[in-house]
Amino acid sequence: MSKLVTIYGGSGFVGRYIARRMAKEGWRVRVAVRRPNEAMHVKPYGVPGQVEPVLCNIRDDASVAAAMQGADAVVNCVGVLNAHGKNSFEAVQVDGAARVARIAHKQDIGQLVHISALGADAEGSSEYARTKALGEEAVRGYFPNAVILRPSVIFGTEDAFFNRFAGMASLSPLLPIARGNTLFQPVYVDDVARAAVKGVLGEAAPGTYELGGPEVKSFAALMRQMCDVIMRRRVIVSLPGFAVWPLAFGFDMLQAISLQLIENKVLSRDQLKSLGTDNVVSEGAKGFADLGITPERMGPILPSYLWKFRPSGQYDEMTASARNLKGDA
């Protein structure tokens, strides 16, 4: 275990999968997070002492540099879906990304992998898309040989996408969504981790890779598939942007009026703008094929963690199996 990788945001949804895979590769893993005491779940990914959470604030030069000291490679997984407090889109996705790349260059780090997002666009309608693109530009400016990954919406056991809507569907006969015609190309979290590991190991050529799964579906179609998995019949109500705008505005104002004490975790105006653009891999873009990775389909994976939203949890599948056996008899 002579090699060391620092993973900023390594205890989060994507970061933990990268940390686990890097530990399996025999690397020492330094997980740089704001609250190390809340990141202890990463320690069992390796042998004692192999995976260690350390304190780091990506908005601070000294903190980022200390977490990177002595590393052979760096992965930046830090991003925000909703600006909250000091963690604005600009501070995290532009300045933070630039800081990691600048310090990585200064410390002569061998490999840098930056996790961005599909749809990153300096001219995009949402601040999220614009700052993701500006962050990529800063990374390339300081570290031209960086590997930049742009995943579509990511699914997996701890995701905030299917879990969130499955929870809503388990409580109401109606499932309202905004802009249901928007297209997505969901990608499995461990496939994104595999791509990041390729970058760390130097097995991926420098450049930008757009990561999408093998299926392209509309937002509404994804919700129907999810409802089938959780065995609930629900009416999917797709609302146009203008109809949802007042709701998003209200939640944003609640966050502002509460002086950031109440975070908008429902729907922001910026997220609504993002939903106005399809989230699929661009034609001709480098992707999984260029990395030698075959991405997983949603079908076999969604039931493995969404079963808890079924009416009787894991017992629904047992009941269905028993019913089929009785029918065969």
CSV table of C-alpha atoms in Angstrom, one decimal:
chain,number,residue,atom,x,y,z
A,1,MET,CA,0.0,0.0,0.0
A,2,SER,CA,2.6,2.5,-1.1
A,3,LYS,CA,0.2,4.6,-3.2
A,4,LEU,CA,-2.1,7.2,-1.7
A,5,VAL,CA,-5.3,8.8,-3.2
A,6,THR,CA,-7.1,11.8,-1.6
A,7,ILE,CA,-10.9,11.8,-2.4
A,8,TYR,CA,-12.6,15.1,-1.7
A,9,GLY,CA,-16.2,14.3,-0.7
A,10,GLY,CA,-15.2,10.7,-0.4
A,11,SER,CA,-17.9,9.8,2.1
A,12,GLY,CA,-20.7,10.9,-0.2
A,13,PHE,CA,-22.9,8.9,-2.5
A,14,VAL,CA,-20.4,8.6,-5.4
A,15,GLY,CA,-17.2,9.1,-3.3
A,16,ARG,CA,-17.8,6.1,-1.1
A,17,TYR,CA,-17.9,3.8,-4.1
A,18,ILE,CA,-14.7,5.2,-5.4
A,19,ALA,CA,-13.0,4.9,-2.0
A,20,ARG,CA,-14.1,1.2,-1.7
A,21,ARG,CA,-12.7,0.4,-5.2
A,22,MET,CA,-9.5,2.2,-4.6
A,23,ALA,CA,-9.0,0.3,-1.3
A,24,LYS,CA,-9.6,-3.0,-3.2
A,25,GLU,CA,-6.8,-1.8,-5.6
A,26,GLY,CA,-4.5,-1.8,-2.7
A,27,TRP,CA,-4.2,2.0,-2.3
A,28,ARG,CA,-4.3,4.0,0.9
A,29,VAL,CA,-7.4,6.2,0.8
A,30,ARG,CA,-7.7,9.6,2.4
A,31,VAL,CA,-11.3,10.7,2.6
A,32,ALA,CA,-11.4,14.5,2.9
A,33,VAL,CA,-14.7,15.7,4.3
A,34,ARG,CA,-16.2,18.5,6.4
A,35,ARG,CA,-17.3,16.2,9.2
A,36,PRO,CA,-14.9,13.2,9.6
A,37,ASN,CA,-16.9,11.9,12.6
A,38,GLU,CA,-19.8,11.3,10.2
A,39,ALA,CA,-17.6,9.5,7.7
A,40,MET,CA,-16.6,6.5,9.8
A,41,HIS,CA,-18.6,4.2,7.5
A,42,VAL,CA,-15.7,4.3,5.0
A,43,LYS,CA,-13.1,2.8,7.4
A,44,PRO,CA,-14.2,-0.8,6.9
A,45,TYR,CA,-13.6,-0.5,3.1
A,46,GLY,CA,-10.0,-1.6,3.7
A,47,VAL,CA,-7.8,-3.1,6.3
A,48,PRO,CA,-7.2,-1.1,9.6
A,49,GLY,CA,-5.6,2.2,8.7
A,50,GLN,CA,-6.0,1.9,5.0
A,51,VAL,CA,-9.1,4.2,4.6
A,52,GLU,CA,-9.0,7.3,6.8
A,53,PRO,CA,-11.4,10.3,7.0
A,54,VAL,CA,-9.7,13.6,7.4
A,55,LEU,CA,-11.1,17.1,8.1
A,56,CYS,CA,-11.2,19.4,5.0
A,57,ASN,CA,-13.1,22.5,3.9
A,58,ILE,CA,-13.0,22.8,0.1
A,59,ARG,CA,-13.4,26.5,0.4
A,60,ASP,CA,-10.0,26.9,2.2
A,61,ASP,CA,-6.6,26.6,0.6
A,62,ALA,CA,-4.7,25.4,3.6
A,63,SER,CA,-7.3,22.8,4.4
A,64,VAL,CA,-7.3,21.4,0.8
A,65,ALA,CA,-3.5,21.4,0.6
A,66,ALA,CA,-3.1,19.6,3.9
A,67,ALA,CA,-5.5,16.8,2.8
A,68,MET,CA,-3.6,16.4,-0.4
A,69,GLN,CA,-0.1,16.3,1.1
A,70,GLY,CA,1.8,13.3,-0.1
A,71,ALA,CA,-0.9,12.0,-2.4
A,72,ASP,CA,-0.2,10.3,-5.7
A,73,ALA,CA,-3.7,11.0,-7.1
A,74,VAL,CA,-6.7,13.2,-6.3
A,75,VAL,CA,-10.4,12.8,-7.0
A,76,ASN,CA,-12.8,15.6,-6.5
A,77,CYS,CA,-16.4,14.5,-5.9
A,78,VAL,CA,-17.7,17.7,-4.2
A,79,GLY,CA,-20.8,19.4,-5.6
A,80,VAL,CA,-24.1,20.8,-4.5
A,81,LEU,CA,-27.6,20.4,-6.0
A,82,ASN,CA,-28.9,23.4,-4.1
A,83,ALA,CA,-27.0,26.4,-3.0
A,84,HIS,CA,-27.2,26.7,0.8
A,85,GLY,CA,-25.4,29.1,3.1
A,86,LYS,CA,-21.7,29.5,2.3
A,87,ASN,CA,-21.9,26.5,0.0
A,88,SER,CA,-23.0,28.4,-3.1
A,89,PHE,CA,-22.7,27.0,-6.6
A,90,GLU,CA,-19.8,29.5,-7.3
A,91,ALA,CA,-17.9,28.7,-4.0
A,92,VAL,CA,-18.1,24.9,-4.4
A,93,GLN,CA,-18.3,24.1,-8.1
A,94,VAL,CA,-16.1,26.8,-9.5
A,95,ASP,CA,-13.8,28.1,-6.8
A,96,GLY,CA,-13.6,24.7,-5.0
A,97,ALA,CA,-12.8,22.8,-8.2
A,98,ALA,CA,-10.2,25.4,-9.2
A,99,ARG,CA,-8.6,25.2,-5.8
A,100,VAL,CA,-8.2,21.5,-5.9
A,101,ALA,CA,-6.7,21.6,-9.4
A,102,ARG,CA,-4.4,24.5,-8.6
A,103,ILE,CA,-3.0,22.9,-5.5
A,104,ALA,CA,-2.8,19.5,-7.2
A,105,HIS,CA,-0.6,21.1,-9.9
A,106,LYS,CA,1.5,22.9,-7.3
A,107,GLN,CA,2.1,19.7,-5.4
A,108,ASP,CA,2.9,17.8,-8.6
A,109,ILE,CA,0.1,15.3,-8.2
A,110,GLY,CA,0.2,12.5,-10.8
A,111,GLN,CA,-3.5,12.1,-11.6
A,112,LEU,CA,-6.6,14.2,-11.1
A,113,VAL,CA,-10.1,13.0,-11.6
A,114,HIS,CA,-12.9,15.6,-11.4
A,115,ILE,CA,-16.6,14.6,-11.1
A,116,SER,CA,-18.7,17.0,-13.0
A,117,ALA,CA,-22.2,16.5,-14.4
A,118,LEU,CA,-23.9,15.8,-17.8
A,119,GLY,CA,-25.4,19.0,-19.1
A,120,ALA,CA,-22.5,21.2,-17.8
A,121,ASP,CA,-22.8,24.3,-20.1
A,122,ALA,CA,-21.3,27.7,-19.6
A,123,GLU,CA,-24.3,29.1,-21.5
A,124,GLY,CA,-26.9,26.9,-19.7
A,125,SER,CA,-30.1,28.2,-18.2
A,126,SER,CA,-29.4,27.0,-14.7
A,127,GLU,CA,-26.7,28.2,-12.4
A,128,TYR,CA,-25.9,24.5,-11.6
A,129,ALA,CA,-25.1,23.8,-15.3
A,130,ARG,CA,-23.1,27.0,-15.7
A,131,THR,CA,-20.9,26.6,-12.6
A,132,LYS,CA,-20.3,22.9,-13.4
A,133,ALA,CA,-18.9,24.1,-16.8
A,134,LEU,CA,-16.9,26.9,-15.3
A,135,GLY,CA,-15.5,24.4,-12.8
A,136,GLU,CA,-14.4,22.1,-15.6
A,137,GLU,CA,-12.7,25.1,-17.4
A,138,ALA,CA,-10.8,26.0,-14.2
A,139,VAL,CA,-9.7,22.3,-13.8
A,140,ARG,CA,-8.4,22.1,-17.3
A,141,GLY,CA,-6.6,25.4,-16.9
A,142,TYR,CA,-4.6,24.3,-13.9
A,143,PHE,CA,-4.4,20.6,-14.7
A,144,PRO,CA,-4.7,19.9,-18.5
A,145,ASN,CA,-4.2,16.2,-18.1
A,146,ALA,CA,-7.2,15.8,-15.8
A,147,VAL,CA,-9.9,13.2,-16.4
A,148,ILE,CA,-13.3,14.9,-16.2
A,149,LEU,CA,-16.4,12.7,-15.8
A,150,ARG,CA,-19.9,13.9,-16.6
A,151,PRO,CA,-22.5,11.4,-15.3
A,152,SER,CA,-26.2,11.6,-16.0
A,153,VAL,CA,-28.6,11.2,-13.0
A,154,ILE,CA,-27.0,8.5,-10.8
A,155,PHE,CA,-28.9,5.6,-9.3
A,156,GLY,CA,-27.9,3.2,-6.5
A,157,THR,CA,-28.7,2.1,-3.0
A,158,GLU,CA,-28.1,5.5,-1.4
A,159,ASP,CA,-29.4,7.7,-4.3
A,160,ALA,CA,-31.5,10.8,-3.8
A,161,PHE,CA,-33.5,10.3,-6.9
A,162,PHE,CA,-35.4,7.0,-7.0
A,163,ASN,CA,-35.4,6.7,-3.1
A,164,ARG,CA,-36.9,10.2,-2.9
A,165,PHE,CA,-39.7,9.6,-5.4
A,166,ALA,CA,-40.4,6.1,-4.2
A,167,GLY,CA,-40.9,7.5,-0.7
A,168,MET,CA,-43.4,10.0,-2.1
A,169,ALA,CA,-45.2,7.3,-4.1
A,170,SER,CA,-45.6,5.1,-1.0
A,171,LEU,CA,-47.6,7.9,0.7
A,172,SER,CA,-49.9,9.2,-2.0
A,173,PRO,CA,-52.0,7.8,-4.9
A,174,LEU,CA,-50.7,10.7,-7.0
A,175,LEU,CA,-47.1,11.3,-7.9
A,176,PRO,CA,-46.7,14.9,-9.2
A,177,ILE,CA,-43.5,15.6,-11.2
A,178,ALA,CA,-42.2,18.6,-13.1
A,179,ARG,CA,-41.5,18.4,-16.8
A,180,GLY,CA,-42.1,14.7,-17.2
A,181,ASN,CA,-41.0,14.7,-20.8
A,182,THR,CA,-37.4,15.6,-20.0
A,183,LEU,CA,-35.0,12.7,-21.0
A,184,PHE,CA,-32.5,11.1,-18.7
A,185,GLN,CA,-29.9,8.4,-19.2
A,186,PRO,CA,-29.5,7.0,-15.6
A,187,VAL,CA,-26.1,5.6,-14.7
A,188,TYR,CA,-25.2,3.1,-11.9
A,189,VAL,CA,-23.1,4.7,-9.2
A,190,ASP,CA,-20.6,1.8,-9.2
A,191,ASP,CA,-20.0,2.3,-12.9
A,192,VAL,CA,-19.1,5.9,-12.3
A,193,ALA,CA,-16.7,4.7,-9.6
A,194,ARG,CA,-15.1,2.3,-12.0
A,195,ALA,CA,-14.6,5.1,-14.5
A,196,ALA,CA,-13.0,7.2,-11.7
A,197,VAL,CA,-10.7,4.4,-10.8
A,198,LYS,CA,-9.6,4.1,-14.4
A,199,GLY,CA,-8.6,7.8,-14.2
A,200,VAL,CA,-6.7,7.4,-11.0
A,201,LEU,CA,-4.8,4.4,-12.3
A,202,GLY,CA,-3.8,6.2,-15.4
A,203,GLU,CA,-5.9,3.8,-17.6
A,204,ALA,CA,-8.0,6.6,-19.0
A,205,ALA,CA,-6.7,9.2,-21.5
A,206,PRO,CA,-7.0,12.8,-20.3
A,207,GLY,CA,-10.2,14.5,-21.4
A,208,THR,CA,-13.9,14.7,-20.7
A,209,TYR,CA,-16.1,11.6,-20.6
A,210,GLU,CA,-19.9,11.7,-20.7
A,211,LEU,CA,-21.3,8.8,-18.7
A,212,GLY,CA,-24.8,7.5,-19.4
A,213,GLY,CA,-26.4,4.1,-18.9
A,214,PRO,CA,-27.7,1.9,-21.7
A,215,GLU,CA,-31.3,3.2,-21.4
A,216,VAL,CA,-32.7,6.7,-22.3
A,217,LYS,CA,-36.1,7.3,-20.7
A,218,SER,CA,-38.3,10.3,-19.9
A,219,PHE,CA,-38.7,11.4,-16.4
A,220,ALA,CA,-42.3,10.2,-16.4
A,221,ALA,CA,-41.3,6.8,-17.8
A,222,LEU,CA,-38.7,6.4,-15.1
A,223,MET,CA,-41.3,7.1,-12.5
A,224,ARG,CA,-43.6,4.4,-14.0
A,225,GLN,CA,-40.7,1.9,-13.9
A,226,MET,CA,-40.1,2.8,-10.3
A,227,CYS,CA,-43.7,2.3,-9.4
A,228,ASP,CA,-43.7,-1.1,-11.0
A,229,VAL,CA,-40.7,-2.0,-8.9
A,230,ILE,CA,-42.3,-0.9,-5.7
A,231,MET,CA,-45.6,-2.6,-6.7
A,232,ARG,CA,-47.7,0.4,-6.3
A,233,ARG,CA,-50.2,1.7,-8.9
A,234,ARG,CA,-49.9,5.5,-9.0
A,235,VAL,CA,-51.1,8.3,-11.3
A,236,ILE,CA,-48.0,10.1,-12.6
A,237,VAL,CA,-49.0,13.8,-13.0
A,238,SER,CA,-46.5,15.6,-15.2
A,239,LEU,CA,-46.8,19.4,-14.6
A,240,PRO,CA,-45.4,22.1,-16.9
A,241,GLY,CA,-42.7,24.3,-15.7
A,242,PHE,CA,-44.9,27.4,-15.3
A,243,ALA,CA,-47.3,25.4,-13.0
A,244,VAL,CA,-44.5,24.3,-10.7
A,245,TRP,CA,-42.6,27.7,-10.6
A,246,PRO,CA,-44.7,29.2,-7.8
A,247,LEU,CA,-44.0,26.2,-5.6
A,248,ALA,CA,-40.2,26.3,-6.3
A,249,PHE,CA,-40.2,30.0,-5.7
A,250,GLY,CA,-42.0,29.5,-2.4
A,251,PHE,CA,-39.5,26.9,-1.1
A,252,ASP,CA,-36.6,29.2,-2.2
A,253,MET,CA,-38.1,32.1,-0.3
A,254,LEU,CA,-38.7,29.9,2.8
A,255,GLN,CA,-34.9,29.1,2.8
A,256,ALA,CA,-34.1,32.8,2.4
A,257,ILE,CA,-36.5,34.1,5.0
A,258,SER,CA,-35.3,31.5,7.5
A,259,LEU,CA,-31.7,32.8,7.1
A,260,GLN,CA,-30.7,29.4,5.6
A,261,LEU,CA,-31.9,27.5,8.7
A,262,ILE,CA,-34.4,25.7,6.5
A,263,GLU,CA,-32.9,24.2,3.4
A,264,ASN,CA,-34.9,23.8,0.3
A,265,LYS,CA,-34.7,20.0,-0.3
A,266,VAL,CA,-37.9,19.8,-2.3
A,267,LEU,CA,-37.5,21.8,-5.5
A,268,SER,CA,-35.6,25.0,-6.3
A,269,ARG,CA,-36.0,27.4,-9.2
A,270,ASP,CA,-32.6,26.4,-10.4
A,271,GLN,CA,-33.4,22.7,-10.4
A,272,LEU,CA,-36.6,23.5,-12.3
A,273,LYS,CA,-34.5,25.3,-14.9
A,274,SER,CA,-32.2,22.2,-15.1
A,275,LEU,CA,-35.2,20.0,-15.8
A,276,GLY,CA,-35.8,22.1,-19.0
A,277,THR,CA,-32.9,20.4,-20.7
A,278,ASP,CA,-32.5,16.7,-21.6
A,279,ASN,CA,-29.8,14.9,-19.6
A,280,VAL,CA,-28.4,12.5,-22.2
A,281,VAL,CA,-24.9,11.8,-23.6
A,282,SER,CA,-24.0,14.0,-26.6
A,283,GLU,CA,-23.5,12.4,-30.0
A,284,GLY,CA,-19.8,11.6,-30.5
A,285,ALA,CA,-18.8,12.3,-27.0
A,286,LYS,CA,-16.3,10.0,-25.3
A,287,GLY,CA,-17.9,7.7,-22.8
A,288,PHE,CA,-17.9,4.2,-21.2
A,289,ALA,CA,-16.9,2.5,-24.4
A,290,ASP,CA,-13.7,4.5,-24.5
A,291,LEU,CA,-13.0,3.3,-20.9
A,292,GLY,CA,-13.7,-0.3,-21.6
A,293,ILE,CA,-16.7,-0.4,-19.3
A,294,THR,CA,-20.1,-1.9,-20.0
A,295,PRO,CA,-22.7,0.1,-17.9
A,296,GLU,CA,-25.3,-1.8,-15.9
A,297,ARG,CA,-29.1,-1.6,-16.7
A,298,MET,CA,-31.6,-0.3,-14.1
A,299,GLY,CA,-33.8,-3.4,-14.2
A,300,PRO,CA,-31.8,-5.8,-12.1
A,301,ILE,CA,-30.6,-3.2,-9.6
A,302,LEU,CA,-33.6,-1.1,-8.7
A,303,PRO,CA,-35.4,-3.9,-6.9
A,304,SER,CA,-32.3,-4.6,-4.8
A,305,TYR,CA,-32.9,-1.4,-2.8
A,306,LEU,CA,-36.3,-0.1,-3.6
A,307,TRP,CA,-38.1,-3.2,-2.1
A,308,LYS,CA,-38.4,-1.3,1.2
A,309,PHE,CA,-41.0,1.0,-0.4
A,310,ARG,CA,-43.3,-1.9,-1.3
A,311,PRO,CA,-46.6,-2.3,0.6
A,312,SER,CA,-45.2,-5.2,2.6
A,313,GLY,CA,-41.5,-4.6,2.0
A,314,GLN,CA,-39.5,-7.8,1.2
A,315,TYR,CA,-42.5,-10.0,1.8
A,316,ASP,CA,-44.3,-8.8,-1.3
A,317,GLU,CA,-41.9,-10.7,-3.5
A,318,MET,CA,-42.3,-13.8,-1.4
A,319,THR,CA,-46.1,-13.5,-1.6
A,320,ALA,CA,-45.9,-13.1,-5.4
A,321,SER,CA,-43.6,-16.2,-5.7
A,322,ALA,CA,-46.0,-18.2,-3.5
A,323,ARG,CA,-49.0,-17.1,-5.7
A,324,ASN,CA,-47.1,-18.2,-8.8
A,325,LEU,CA,-46.4,-21.6,-7.3
A,326,LYS,CA,-50.0,-22.0,-6.3
A,327,GLY,CA,-51.0,-21.1,-9.9
A,328,ASP,CA,-48.6,-23.6,-11.4
A,329,ALA,CA,-50.0,-26.3,-9.1
